[in-house]
PDB file of C-alpha atoms in Angstrom:
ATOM      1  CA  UNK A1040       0.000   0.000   0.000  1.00 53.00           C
ATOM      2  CA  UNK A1041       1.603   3.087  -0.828  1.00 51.00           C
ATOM      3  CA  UNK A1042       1.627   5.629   2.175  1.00 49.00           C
ATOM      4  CA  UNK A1043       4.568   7.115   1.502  1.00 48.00           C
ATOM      5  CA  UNK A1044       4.914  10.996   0.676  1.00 45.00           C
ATOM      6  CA  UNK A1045       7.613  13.361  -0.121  1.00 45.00           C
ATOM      7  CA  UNK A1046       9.996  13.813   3.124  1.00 47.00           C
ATOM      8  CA  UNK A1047       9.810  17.219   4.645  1.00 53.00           C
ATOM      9  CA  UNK A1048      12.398  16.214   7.402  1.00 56.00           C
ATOM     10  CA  UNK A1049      15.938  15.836   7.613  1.00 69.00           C
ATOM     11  CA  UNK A1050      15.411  12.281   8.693  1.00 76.00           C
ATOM     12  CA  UNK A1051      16.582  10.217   5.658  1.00 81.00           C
ATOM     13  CA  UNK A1052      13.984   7.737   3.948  1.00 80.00           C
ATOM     14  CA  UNK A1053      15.389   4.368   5.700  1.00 82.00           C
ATOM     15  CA  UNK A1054      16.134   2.071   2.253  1.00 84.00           C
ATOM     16  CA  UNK A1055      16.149  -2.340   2.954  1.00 82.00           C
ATOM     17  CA  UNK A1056      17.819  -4.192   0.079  1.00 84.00           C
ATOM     18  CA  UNK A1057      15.926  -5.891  -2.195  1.00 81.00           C
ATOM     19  CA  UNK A1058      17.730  -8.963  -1.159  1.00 84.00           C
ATOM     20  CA  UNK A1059      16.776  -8.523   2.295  1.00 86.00           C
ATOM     21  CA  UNK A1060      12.573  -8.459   1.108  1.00 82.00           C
ATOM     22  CA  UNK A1061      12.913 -11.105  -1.375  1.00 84.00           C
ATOM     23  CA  UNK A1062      14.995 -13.729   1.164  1.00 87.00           C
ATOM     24  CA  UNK A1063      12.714 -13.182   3.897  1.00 86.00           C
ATOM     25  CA  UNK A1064       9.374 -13.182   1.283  1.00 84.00           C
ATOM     26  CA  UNK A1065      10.527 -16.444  -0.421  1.00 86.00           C
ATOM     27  CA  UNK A1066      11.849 -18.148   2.741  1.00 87.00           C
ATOM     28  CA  UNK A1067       8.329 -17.181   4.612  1.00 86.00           C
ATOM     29  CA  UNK A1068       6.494 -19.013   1.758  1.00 85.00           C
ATOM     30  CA  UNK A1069       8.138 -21.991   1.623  1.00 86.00           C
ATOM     31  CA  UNK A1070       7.538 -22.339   5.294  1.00 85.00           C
ATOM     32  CA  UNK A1071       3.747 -21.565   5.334  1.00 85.00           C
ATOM     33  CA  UNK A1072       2.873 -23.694   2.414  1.00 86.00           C
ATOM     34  CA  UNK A1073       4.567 -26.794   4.241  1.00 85.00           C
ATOM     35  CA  UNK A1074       2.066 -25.702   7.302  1.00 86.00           C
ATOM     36  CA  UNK A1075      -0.469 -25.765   4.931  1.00 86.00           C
ATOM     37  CA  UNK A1076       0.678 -29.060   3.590  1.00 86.00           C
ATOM     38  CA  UNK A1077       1.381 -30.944   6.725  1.00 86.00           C
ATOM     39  CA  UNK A1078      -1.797 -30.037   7.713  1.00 85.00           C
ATOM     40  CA  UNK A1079      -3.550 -31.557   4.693  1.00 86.00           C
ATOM     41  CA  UNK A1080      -1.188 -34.404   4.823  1.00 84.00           C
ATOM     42  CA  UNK A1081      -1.398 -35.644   8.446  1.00 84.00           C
ATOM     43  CA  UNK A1082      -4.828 -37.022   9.618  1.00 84.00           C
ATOM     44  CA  UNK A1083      -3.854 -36.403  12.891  1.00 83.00           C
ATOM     45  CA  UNK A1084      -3.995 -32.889  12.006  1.00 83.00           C
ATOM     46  CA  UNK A1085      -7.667 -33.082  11.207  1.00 85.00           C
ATOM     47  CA  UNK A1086      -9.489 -31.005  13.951  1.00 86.00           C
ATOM     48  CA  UNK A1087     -10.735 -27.358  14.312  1.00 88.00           C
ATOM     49  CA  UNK A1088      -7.593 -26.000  15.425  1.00 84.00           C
ATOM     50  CA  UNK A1089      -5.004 -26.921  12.826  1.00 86.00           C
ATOM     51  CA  UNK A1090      -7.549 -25.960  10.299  1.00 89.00           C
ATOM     52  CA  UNK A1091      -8.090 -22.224  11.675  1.00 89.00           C
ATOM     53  CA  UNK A1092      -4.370 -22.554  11.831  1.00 87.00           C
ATOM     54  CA  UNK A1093      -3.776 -23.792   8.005  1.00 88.00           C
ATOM     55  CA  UNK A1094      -5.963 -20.784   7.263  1.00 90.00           C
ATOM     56  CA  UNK A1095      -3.729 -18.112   8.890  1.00 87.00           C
ATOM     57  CA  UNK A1096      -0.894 -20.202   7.256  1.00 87.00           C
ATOM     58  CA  UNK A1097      -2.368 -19.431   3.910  1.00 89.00           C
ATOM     59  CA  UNK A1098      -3.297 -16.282   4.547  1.00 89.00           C
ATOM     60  CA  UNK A1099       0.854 -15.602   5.682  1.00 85.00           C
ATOM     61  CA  UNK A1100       1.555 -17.390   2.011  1.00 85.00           C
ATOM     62  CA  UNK A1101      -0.725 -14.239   0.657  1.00 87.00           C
ATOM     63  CA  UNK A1102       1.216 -11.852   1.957  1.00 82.00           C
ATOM     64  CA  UNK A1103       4.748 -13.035   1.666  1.00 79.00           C
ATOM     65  CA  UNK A1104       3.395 -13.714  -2.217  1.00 83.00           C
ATOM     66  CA  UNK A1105       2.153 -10.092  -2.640  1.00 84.00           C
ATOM     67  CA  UNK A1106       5.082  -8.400  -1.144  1.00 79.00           C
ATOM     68  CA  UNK A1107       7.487 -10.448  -2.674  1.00 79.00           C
ATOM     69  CA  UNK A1108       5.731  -9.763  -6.096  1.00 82.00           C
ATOM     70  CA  UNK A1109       5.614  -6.254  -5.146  1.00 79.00           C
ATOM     71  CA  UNK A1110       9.300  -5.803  -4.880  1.00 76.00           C
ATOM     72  CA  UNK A1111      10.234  -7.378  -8.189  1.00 79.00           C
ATOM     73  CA  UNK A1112       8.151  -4.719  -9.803  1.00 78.00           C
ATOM     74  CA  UNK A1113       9.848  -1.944  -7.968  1.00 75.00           C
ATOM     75  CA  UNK A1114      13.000  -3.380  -9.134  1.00 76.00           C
ATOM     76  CA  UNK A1115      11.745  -4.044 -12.577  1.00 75.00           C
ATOM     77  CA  UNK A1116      10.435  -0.382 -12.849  1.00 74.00           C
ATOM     78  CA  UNK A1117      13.231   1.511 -11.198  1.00 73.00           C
ATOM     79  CA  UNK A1118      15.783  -0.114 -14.147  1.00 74.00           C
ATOM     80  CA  UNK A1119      13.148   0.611 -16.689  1.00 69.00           C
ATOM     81  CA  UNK A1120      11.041  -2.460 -17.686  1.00 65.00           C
ATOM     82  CA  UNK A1121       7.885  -1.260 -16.078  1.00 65.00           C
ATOM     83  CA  UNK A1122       6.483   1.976 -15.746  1.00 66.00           C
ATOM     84  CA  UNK A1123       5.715   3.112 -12.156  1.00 62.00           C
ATOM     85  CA  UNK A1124       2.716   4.635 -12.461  1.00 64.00           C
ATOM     86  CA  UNK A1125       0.954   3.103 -16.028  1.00 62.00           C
ATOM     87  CA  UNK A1126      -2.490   2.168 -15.651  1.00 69.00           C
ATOM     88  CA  UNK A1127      -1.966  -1.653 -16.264  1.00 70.00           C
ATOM     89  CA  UNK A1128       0.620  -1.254 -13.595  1.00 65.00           C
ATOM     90  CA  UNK A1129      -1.789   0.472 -11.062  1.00 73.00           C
ATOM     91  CA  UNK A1130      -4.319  -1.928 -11.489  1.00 77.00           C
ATOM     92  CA  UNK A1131      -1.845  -4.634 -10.383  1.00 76.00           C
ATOM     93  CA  UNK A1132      -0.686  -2.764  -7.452  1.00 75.00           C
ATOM     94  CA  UNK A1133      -4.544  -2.377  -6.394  1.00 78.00           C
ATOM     95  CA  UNK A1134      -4.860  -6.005  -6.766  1.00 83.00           C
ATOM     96  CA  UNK A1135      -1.776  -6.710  -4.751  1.00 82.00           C
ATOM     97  CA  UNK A1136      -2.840  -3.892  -2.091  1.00 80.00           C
ATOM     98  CA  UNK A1137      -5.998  -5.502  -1.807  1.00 84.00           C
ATOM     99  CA  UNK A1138      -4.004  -9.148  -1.280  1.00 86.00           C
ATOM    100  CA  UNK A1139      -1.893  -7.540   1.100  1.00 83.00           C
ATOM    101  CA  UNK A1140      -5.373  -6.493   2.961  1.00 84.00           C
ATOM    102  CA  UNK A1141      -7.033  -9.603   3.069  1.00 87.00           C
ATOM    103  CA  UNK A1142      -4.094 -11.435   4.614  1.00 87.00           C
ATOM    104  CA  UNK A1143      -4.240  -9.092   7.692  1.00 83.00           C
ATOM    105  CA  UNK A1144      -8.252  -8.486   7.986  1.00 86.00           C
ATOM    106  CA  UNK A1145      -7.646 -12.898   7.456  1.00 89.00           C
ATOM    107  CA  UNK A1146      -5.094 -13.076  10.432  1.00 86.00           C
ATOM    108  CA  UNK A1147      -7.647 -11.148  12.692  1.00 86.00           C
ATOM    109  CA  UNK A1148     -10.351 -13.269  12.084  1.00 89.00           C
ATOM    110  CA  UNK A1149      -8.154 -16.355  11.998  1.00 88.00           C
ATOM    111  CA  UNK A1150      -7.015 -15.581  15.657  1.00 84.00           C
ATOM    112  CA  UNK A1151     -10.210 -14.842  17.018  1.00 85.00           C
ATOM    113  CA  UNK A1152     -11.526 -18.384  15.578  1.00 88.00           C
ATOM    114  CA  UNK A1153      -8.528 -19.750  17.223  1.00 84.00           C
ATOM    115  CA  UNK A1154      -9.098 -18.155  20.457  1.00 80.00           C
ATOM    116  CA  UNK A1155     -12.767 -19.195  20.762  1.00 85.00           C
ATOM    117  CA  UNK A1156     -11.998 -22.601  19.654  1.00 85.00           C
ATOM    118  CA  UNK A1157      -9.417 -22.719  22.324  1.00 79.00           C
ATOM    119  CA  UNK A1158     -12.063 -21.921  25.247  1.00 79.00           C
ATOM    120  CA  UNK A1159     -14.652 -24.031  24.195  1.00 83.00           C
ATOM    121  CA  UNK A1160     -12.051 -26.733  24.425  1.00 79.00           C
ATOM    122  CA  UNK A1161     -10.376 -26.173  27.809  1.00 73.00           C
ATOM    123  CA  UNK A1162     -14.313 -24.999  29.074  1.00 74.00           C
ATOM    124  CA  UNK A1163     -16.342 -27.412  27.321  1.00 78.00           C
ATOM    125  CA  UNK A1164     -13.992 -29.933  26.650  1.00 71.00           C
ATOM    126  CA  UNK A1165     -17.475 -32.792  26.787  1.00 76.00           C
ATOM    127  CA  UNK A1166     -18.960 -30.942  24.265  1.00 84.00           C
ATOM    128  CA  UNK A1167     -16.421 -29.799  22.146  1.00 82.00           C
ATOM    129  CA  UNK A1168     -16.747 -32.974  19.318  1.00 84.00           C
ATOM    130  CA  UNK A1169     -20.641 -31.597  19.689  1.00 87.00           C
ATOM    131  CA  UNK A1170     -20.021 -27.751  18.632  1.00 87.00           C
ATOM    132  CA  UNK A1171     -17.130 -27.726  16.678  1.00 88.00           C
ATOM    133  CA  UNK A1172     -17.601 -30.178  13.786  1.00 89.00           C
ATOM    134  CA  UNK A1173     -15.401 -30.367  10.880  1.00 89.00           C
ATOM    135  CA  UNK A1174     -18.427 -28.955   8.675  1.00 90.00           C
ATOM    136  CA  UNK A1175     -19.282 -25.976  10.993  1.00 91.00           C
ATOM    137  CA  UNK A1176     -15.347 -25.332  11.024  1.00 92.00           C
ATOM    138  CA  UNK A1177     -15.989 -25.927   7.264  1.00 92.00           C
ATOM    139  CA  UNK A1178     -18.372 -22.718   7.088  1.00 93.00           C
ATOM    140  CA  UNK A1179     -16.284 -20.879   9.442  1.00 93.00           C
ATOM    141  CA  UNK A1180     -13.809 -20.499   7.141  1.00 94.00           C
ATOM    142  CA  UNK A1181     -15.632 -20.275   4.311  1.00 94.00           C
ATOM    143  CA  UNK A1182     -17.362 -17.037   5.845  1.00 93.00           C
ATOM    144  CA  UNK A1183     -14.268 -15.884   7.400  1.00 93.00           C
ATOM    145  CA  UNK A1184     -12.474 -15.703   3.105  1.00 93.00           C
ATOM    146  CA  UNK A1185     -15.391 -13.988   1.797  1.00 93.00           C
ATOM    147  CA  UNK A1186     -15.836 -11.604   4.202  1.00 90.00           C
ATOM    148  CA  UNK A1187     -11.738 -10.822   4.088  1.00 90.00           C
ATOM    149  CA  UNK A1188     -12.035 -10.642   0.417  1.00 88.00           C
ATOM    150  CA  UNK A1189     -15.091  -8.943   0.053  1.00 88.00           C
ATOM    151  CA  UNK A1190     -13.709  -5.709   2.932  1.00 85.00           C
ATOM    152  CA  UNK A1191     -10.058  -5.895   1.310  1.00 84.00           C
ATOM    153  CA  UNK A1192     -11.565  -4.966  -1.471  1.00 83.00           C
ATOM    154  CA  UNK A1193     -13.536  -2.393  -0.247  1.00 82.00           C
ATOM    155  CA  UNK A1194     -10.940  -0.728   1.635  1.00 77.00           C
ATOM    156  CA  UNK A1195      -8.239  -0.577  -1.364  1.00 77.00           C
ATOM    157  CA  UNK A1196     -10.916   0.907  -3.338  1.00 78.00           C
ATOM    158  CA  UNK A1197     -11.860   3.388  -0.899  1.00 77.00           C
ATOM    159  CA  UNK A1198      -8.549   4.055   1.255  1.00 71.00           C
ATOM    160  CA  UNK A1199      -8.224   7.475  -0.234  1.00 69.00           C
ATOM    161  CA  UNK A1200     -11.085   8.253   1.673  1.00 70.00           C
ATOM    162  CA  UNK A1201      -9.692   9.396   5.427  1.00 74.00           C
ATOM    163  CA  UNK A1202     -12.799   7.234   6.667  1.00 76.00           C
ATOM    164  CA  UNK A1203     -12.137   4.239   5.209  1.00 76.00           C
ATOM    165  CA  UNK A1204      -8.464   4.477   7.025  1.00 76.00           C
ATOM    166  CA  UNK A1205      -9.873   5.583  10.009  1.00 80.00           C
ATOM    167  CA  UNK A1206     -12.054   2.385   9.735  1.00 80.00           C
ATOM    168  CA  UNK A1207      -9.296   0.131   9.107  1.00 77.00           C
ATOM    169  CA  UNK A1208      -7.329   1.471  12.226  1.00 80.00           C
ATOM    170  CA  UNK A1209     -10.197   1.268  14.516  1.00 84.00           C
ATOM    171  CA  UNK A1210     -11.156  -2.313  13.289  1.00 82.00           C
ATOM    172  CA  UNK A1211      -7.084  -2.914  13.756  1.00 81.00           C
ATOM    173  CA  UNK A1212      -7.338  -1.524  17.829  1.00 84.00           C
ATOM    174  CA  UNK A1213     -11.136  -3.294  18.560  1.00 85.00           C
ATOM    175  CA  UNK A1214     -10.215  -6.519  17.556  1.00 82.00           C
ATOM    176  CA  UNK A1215      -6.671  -6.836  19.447  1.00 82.00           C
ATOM    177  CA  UNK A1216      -9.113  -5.428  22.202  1.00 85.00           C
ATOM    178  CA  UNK A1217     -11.534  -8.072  21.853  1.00 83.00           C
ATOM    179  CA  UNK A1218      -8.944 -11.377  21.646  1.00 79.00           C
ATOM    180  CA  UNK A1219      -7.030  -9.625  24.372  1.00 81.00           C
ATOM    181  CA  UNK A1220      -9.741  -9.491  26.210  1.00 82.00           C
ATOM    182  CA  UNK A1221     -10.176 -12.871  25.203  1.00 78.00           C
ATOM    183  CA  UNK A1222      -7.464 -14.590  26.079  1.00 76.00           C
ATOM    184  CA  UNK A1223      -7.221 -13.138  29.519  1.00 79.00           C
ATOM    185  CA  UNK A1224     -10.441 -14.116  30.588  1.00 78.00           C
ATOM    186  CA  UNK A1225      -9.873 -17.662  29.560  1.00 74.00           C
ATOM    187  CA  UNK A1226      -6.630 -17.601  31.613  1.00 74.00           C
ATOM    188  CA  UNK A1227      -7.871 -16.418  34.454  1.00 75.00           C
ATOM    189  CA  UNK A1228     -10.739 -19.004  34.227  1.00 73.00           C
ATOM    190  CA  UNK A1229      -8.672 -21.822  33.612  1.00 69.00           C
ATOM    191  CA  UNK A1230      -6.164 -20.560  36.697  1.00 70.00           C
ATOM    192  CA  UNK A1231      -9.604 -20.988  38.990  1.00 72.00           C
ATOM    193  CA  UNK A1232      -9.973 -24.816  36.999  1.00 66.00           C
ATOM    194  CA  UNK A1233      -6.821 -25.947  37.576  1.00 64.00           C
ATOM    195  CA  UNK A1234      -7.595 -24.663  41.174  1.00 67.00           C
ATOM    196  CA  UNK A1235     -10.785 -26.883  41.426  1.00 68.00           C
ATOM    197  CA  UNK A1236      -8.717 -29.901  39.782  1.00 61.00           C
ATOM    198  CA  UNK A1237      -5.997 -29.883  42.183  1.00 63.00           C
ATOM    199  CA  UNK A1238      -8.646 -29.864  45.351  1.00 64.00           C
ATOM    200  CA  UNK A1239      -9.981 -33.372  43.992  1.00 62.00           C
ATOM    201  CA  UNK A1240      -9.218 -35.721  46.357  1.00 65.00           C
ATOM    202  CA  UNK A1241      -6.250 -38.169  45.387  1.00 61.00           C
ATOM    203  CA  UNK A1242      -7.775 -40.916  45.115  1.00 56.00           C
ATOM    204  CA  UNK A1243     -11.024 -39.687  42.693  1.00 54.00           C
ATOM    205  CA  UNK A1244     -11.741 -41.183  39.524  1.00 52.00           C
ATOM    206  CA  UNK A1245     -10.133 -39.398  36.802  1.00 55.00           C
ATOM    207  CA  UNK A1246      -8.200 -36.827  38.391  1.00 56.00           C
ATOM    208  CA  UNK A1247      -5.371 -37.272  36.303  1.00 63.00           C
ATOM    209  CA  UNK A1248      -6.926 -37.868  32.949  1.00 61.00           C
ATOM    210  CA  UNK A1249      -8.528 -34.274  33.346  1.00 60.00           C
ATOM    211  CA  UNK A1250      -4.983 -33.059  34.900  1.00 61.00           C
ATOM    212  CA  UNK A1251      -3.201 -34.534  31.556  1.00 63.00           C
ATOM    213  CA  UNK A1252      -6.143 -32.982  29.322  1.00 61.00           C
ATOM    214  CA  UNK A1253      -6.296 -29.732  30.910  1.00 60.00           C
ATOM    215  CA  UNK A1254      -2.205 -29.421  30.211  1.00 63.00           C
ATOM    216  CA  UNK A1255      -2.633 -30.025  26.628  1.00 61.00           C
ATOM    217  CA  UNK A1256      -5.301 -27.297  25.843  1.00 61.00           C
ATOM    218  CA  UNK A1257      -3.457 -24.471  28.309  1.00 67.00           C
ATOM    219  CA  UNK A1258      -0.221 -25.640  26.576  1.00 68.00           C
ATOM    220  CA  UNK A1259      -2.408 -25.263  23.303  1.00 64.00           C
ATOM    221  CA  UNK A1260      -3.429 -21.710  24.525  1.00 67.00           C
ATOM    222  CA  UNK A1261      -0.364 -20.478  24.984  1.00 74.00           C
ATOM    223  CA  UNK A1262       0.756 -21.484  22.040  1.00 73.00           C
ATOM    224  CA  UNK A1263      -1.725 -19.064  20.517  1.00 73.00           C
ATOM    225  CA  UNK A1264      -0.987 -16.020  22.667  1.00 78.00           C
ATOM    226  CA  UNK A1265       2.677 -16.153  21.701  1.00 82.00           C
ATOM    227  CA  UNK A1266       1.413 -15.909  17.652  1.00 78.00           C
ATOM    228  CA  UNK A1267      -1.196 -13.646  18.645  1.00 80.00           C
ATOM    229  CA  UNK A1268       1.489 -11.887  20.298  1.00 84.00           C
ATOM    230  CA  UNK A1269       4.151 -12.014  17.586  1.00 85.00           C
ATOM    231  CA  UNK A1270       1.358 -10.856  15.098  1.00 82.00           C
ATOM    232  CA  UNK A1271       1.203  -7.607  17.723  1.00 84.00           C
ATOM    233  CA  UNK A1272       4.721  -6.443  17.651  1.00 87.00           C
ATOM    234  CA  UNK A1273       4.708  -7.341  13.862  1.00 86.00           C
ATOM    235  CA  UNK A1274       1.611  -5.216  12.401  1.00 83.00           C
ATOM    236  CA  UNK A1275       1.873  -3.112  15.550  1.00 86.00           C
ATOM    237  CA  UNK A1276       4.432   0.062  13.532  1.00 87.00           C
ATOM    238  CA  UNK A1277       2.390  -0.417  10.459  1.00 83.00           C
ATOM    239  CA  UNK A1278      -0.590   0.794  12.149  1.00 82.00           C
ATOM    240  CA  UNK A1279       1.070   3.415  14.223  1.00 85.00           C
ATOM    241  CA  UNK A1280       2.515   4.566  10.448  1.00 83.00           C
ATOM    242  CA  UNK A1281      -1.162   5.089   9.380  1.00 79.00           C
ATOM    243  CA  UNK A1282      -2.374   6.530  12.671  1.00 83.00           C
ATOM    244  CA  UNK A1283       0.817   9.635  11.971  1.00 84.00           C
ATOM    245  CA  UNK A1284      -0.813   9.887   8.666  1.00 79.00           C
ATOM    246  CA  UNK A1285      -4.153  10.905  10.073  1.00 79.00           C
ATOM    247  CA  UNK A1286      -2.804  12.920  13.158  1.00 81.00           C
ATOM    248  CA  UNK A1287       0.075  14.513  11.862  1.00 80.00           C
ATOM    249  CA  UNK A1288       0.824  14.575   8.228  1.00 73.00           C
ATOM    250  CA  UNK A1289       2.991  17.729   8.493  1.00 75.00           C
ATOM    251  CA  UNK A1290       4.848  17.405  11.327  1.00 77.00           C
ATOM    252  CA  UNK A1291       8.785  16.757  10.916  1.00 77.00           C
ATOM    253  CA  UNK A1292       8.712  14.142  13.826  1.00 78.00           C
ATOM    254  CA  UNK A1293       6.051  12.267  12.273  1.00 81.00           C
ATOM    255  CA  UNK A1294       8.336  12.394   9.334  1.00 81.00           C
ATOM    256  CA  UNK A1295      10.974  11.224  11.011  1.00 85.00           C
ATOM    257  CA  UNK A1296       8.634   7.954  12.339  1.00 83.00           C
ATOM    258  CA  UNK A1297       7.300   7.235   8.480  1.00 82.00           C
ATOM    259  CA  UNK A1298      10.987   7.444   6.957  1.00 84.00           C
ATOM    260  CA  UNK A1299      11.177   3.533   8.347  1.00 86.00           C
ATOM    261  CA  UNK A1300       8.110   2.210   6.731  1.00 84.00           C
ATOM    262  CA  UNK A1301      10.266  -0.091   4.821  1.00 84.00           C
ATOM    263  CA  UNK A1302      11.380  -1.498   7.848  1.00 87.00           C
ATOM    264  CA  UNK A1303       7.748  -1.420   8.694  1.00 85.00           C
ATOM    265  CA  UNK A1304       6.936  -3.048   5.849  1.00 83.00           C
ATOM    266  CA  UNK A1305      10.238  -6.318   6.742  1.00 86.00           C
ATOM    267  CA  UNK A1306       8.046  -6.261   9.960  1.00 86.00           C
ATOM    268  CA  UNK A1307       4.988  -7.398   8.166  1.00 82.00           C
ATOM    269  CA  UNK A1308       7.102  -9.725   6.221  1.00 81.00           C
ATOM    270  CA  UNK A1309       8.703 -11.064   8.699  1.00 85.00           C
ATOM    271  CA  UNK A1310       5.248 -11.951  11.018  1.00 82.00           C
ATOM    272  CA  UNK A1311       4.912 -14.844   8.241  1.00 81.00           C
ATOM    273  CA  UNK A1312       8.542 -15.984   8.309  1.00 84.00           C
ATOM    274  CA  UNK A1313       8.262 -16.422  12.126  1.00 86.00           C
ATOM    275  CA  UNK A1314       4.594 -18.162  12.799  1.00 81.00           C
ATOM    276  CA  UNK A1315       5.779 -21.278  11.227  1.00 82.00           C
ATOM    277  CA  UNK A1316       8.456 -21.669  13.248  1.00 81.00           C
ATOM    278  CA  UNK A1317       6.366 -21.075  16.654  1.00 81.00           C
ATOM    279  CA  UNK A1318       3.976 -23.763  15.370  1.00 75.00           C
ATOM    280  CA  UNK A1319       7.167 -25.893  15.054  1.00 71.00           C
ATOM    281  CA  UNK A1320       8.607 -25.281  18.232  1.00 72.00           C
ATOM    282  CA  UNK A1321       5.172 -25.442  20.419  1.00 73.00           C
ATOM    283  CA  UNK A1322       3.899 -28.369  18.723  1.00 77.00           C
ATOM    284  CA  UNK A1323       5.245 -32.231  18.866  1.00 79.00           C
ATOM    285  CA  UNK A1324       2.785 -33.274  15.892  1.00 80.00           C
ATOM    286  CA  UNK A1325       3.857 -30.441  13.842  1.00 82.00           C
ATOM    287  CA  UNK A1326       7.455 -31.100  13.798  1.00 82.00           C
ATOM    288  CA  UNK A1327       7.101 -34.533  13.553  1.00 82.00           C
ATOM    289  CA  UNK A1328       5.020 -34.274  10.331  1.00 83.00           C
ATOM    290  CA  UNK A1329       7.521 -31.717   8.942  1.00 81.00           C
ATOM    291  CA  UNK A1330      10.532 -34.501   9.129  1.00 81.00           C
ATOM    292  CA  UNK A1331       8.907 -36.814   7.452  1.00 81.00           C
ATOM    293  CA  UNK A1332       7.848 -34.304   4.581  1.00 79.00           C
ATOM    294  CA  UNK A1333      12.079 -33.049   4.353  1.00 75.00           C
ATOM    295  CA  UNK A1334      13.218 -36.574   4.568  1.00 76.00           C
ATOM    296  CA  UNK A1335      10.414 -38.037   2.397  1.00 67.00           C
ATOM    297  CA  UNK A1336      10.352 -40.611   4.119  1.00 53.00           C
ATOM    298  CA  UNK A1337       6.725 -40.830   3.585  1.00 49.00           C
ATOM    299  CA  UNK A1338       3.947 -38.727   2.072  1.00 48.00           C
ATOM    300  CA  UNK A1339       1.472 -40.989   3.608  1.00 52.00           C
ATOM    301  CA  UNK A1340       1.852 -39.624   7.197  1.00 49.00           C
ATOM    302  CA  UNK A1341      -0.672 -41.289   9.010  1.00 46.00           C
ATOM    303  CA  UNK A1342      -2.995 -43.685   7.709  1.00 46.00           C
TER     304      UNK A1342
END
């Protein structure tokens, strides 16, 4: 999305190598569409979770995609092959822009489908199988793309508009409100659970099943919070970017802040390089099912 403007600082535009996007663009593919395939390829993968979590894996493969794309052109147009601003070229940089928008309004809703899928399981772990169903998770995510696409187009179209970028702020700040909010209620709720677990008496039936079970979601949870987290400090200057553009287009200091939006911009980059590698480290499954894709030892995971 181009939110630059001409520099009326002395703070120097802050350049990254091409190298630099295109490593970390191509590197953050490759590792989000082998998410996306070990989740297809291991039936043991198969549940609610891990598909909410392919989805924000494809969405990641969107945006390193787009950006990646998006800095060839630059390259091809600053040595002459493209022009910068023709209109076929415009209309391609809309259509990337709007790419680039889906893949974040897709990571919101992705997390907050994680985080309610995560409290119905530690809260209402009997009736879990009953609620979330492979074909309601099925519709979930079928809503969830529409609606990204349908609004990412919407806002590209529109983000001239100062409303339409004070919209996509405020939906930004509401809904890291709202899984915040979220998340801390179910951790202080499962804090008083593991509370009422641990004053079962030793000898009661089942104590340590729900003990063992109870472990596994929270470790589940946290998992989550740490992406939801890393998607935070990722998007985070982006936003802030947009916000100076709004508040204080004129001021030198503000200047100073934009002059790093292609640092901003590694940031967003980077978000997708780093999820796969949290879902690697938090998860047993996971990393199992990625050594037997890089040693091929067997496509057929787990019949």
């Amino acid at each position: 999305m181009n939110t630059n403007s001409v520099n009326r600082t002395d703070c120097p535009e802050v350049k990254v190598p091409f190298l630099i996007f295109f490593t970390v663009g191509i590197v953050s593919l490759a590792e989000n569409l082998l998410v996306v395939l070990a989740v297809i390829l291991n039936r043991n993968l198969h549940s609610p979770m891990y598909c909410f979590i392919c989805s924000l894996a494809a969405f990641n493969t969107i945006a390193s995609l787009t950006k990646t794309w998006e800095n060839l052109m630059i390259v091809f147009a600053d040595v002459g092959q493209l022009e910068k601003r023709g209109p076929s070229e415009t209309k391609l940089d809309d259509m990337m822009d709007s790419l680039l928008c889906m893949s974040f309004v897709g990571s919101i809703f992705s997390f907050l489908a994680i985080a309610v899928d995560r409290y119905i399981t530690i809260f209402n772990a009997l009736r879990y199988h009953n609620i979330m169903t492979m074909q309601r998770t099925g519709g979930i995510l079928v809503v969830i793309w529409t609606t990204c696409g349908v609004s990412a187009v919407l806002m590209v179209r529109f983000f001239d508009f100062k409303f339409i970028m004070i919209c996509f702020v405020v939906f930004f700040i509401v809904s890291l409100a709202i899984i915040c909010f979220l998340y801390v209620y179910m951790f202080l709720l499962a804090r008083i659970h593991a509370k009422s677990i641990a004053a079962l008496p030793p000898g009661s039936g089942g104590k340590c099943q729900r003990q063992r079970r109870w472990a596994s979601n929270m470790r589940g949870a946290l998992t989550l919070t740490i992406l939801f987290g890393a998607f935070v400090v990722c998007w985070a200057p982006f936003f802030t970017h947009l916000i100076i553009i709004m508040v204080c287009p004129l001021n030198p200091y503000c200047e100073c802040y934009r002059s790093l939006f292609q640092l901003h911009v590694v940031l967003i980059m980077s978000h997708a390089l780093i999820d796969p590698a949290i879902y690697a480290f938090r998860s047993a499954e996971l990393r199992y099912t990625f050594r037997k894709m890089l040693l091929c030892s067997s496509w057929k995971l787990c019949s």
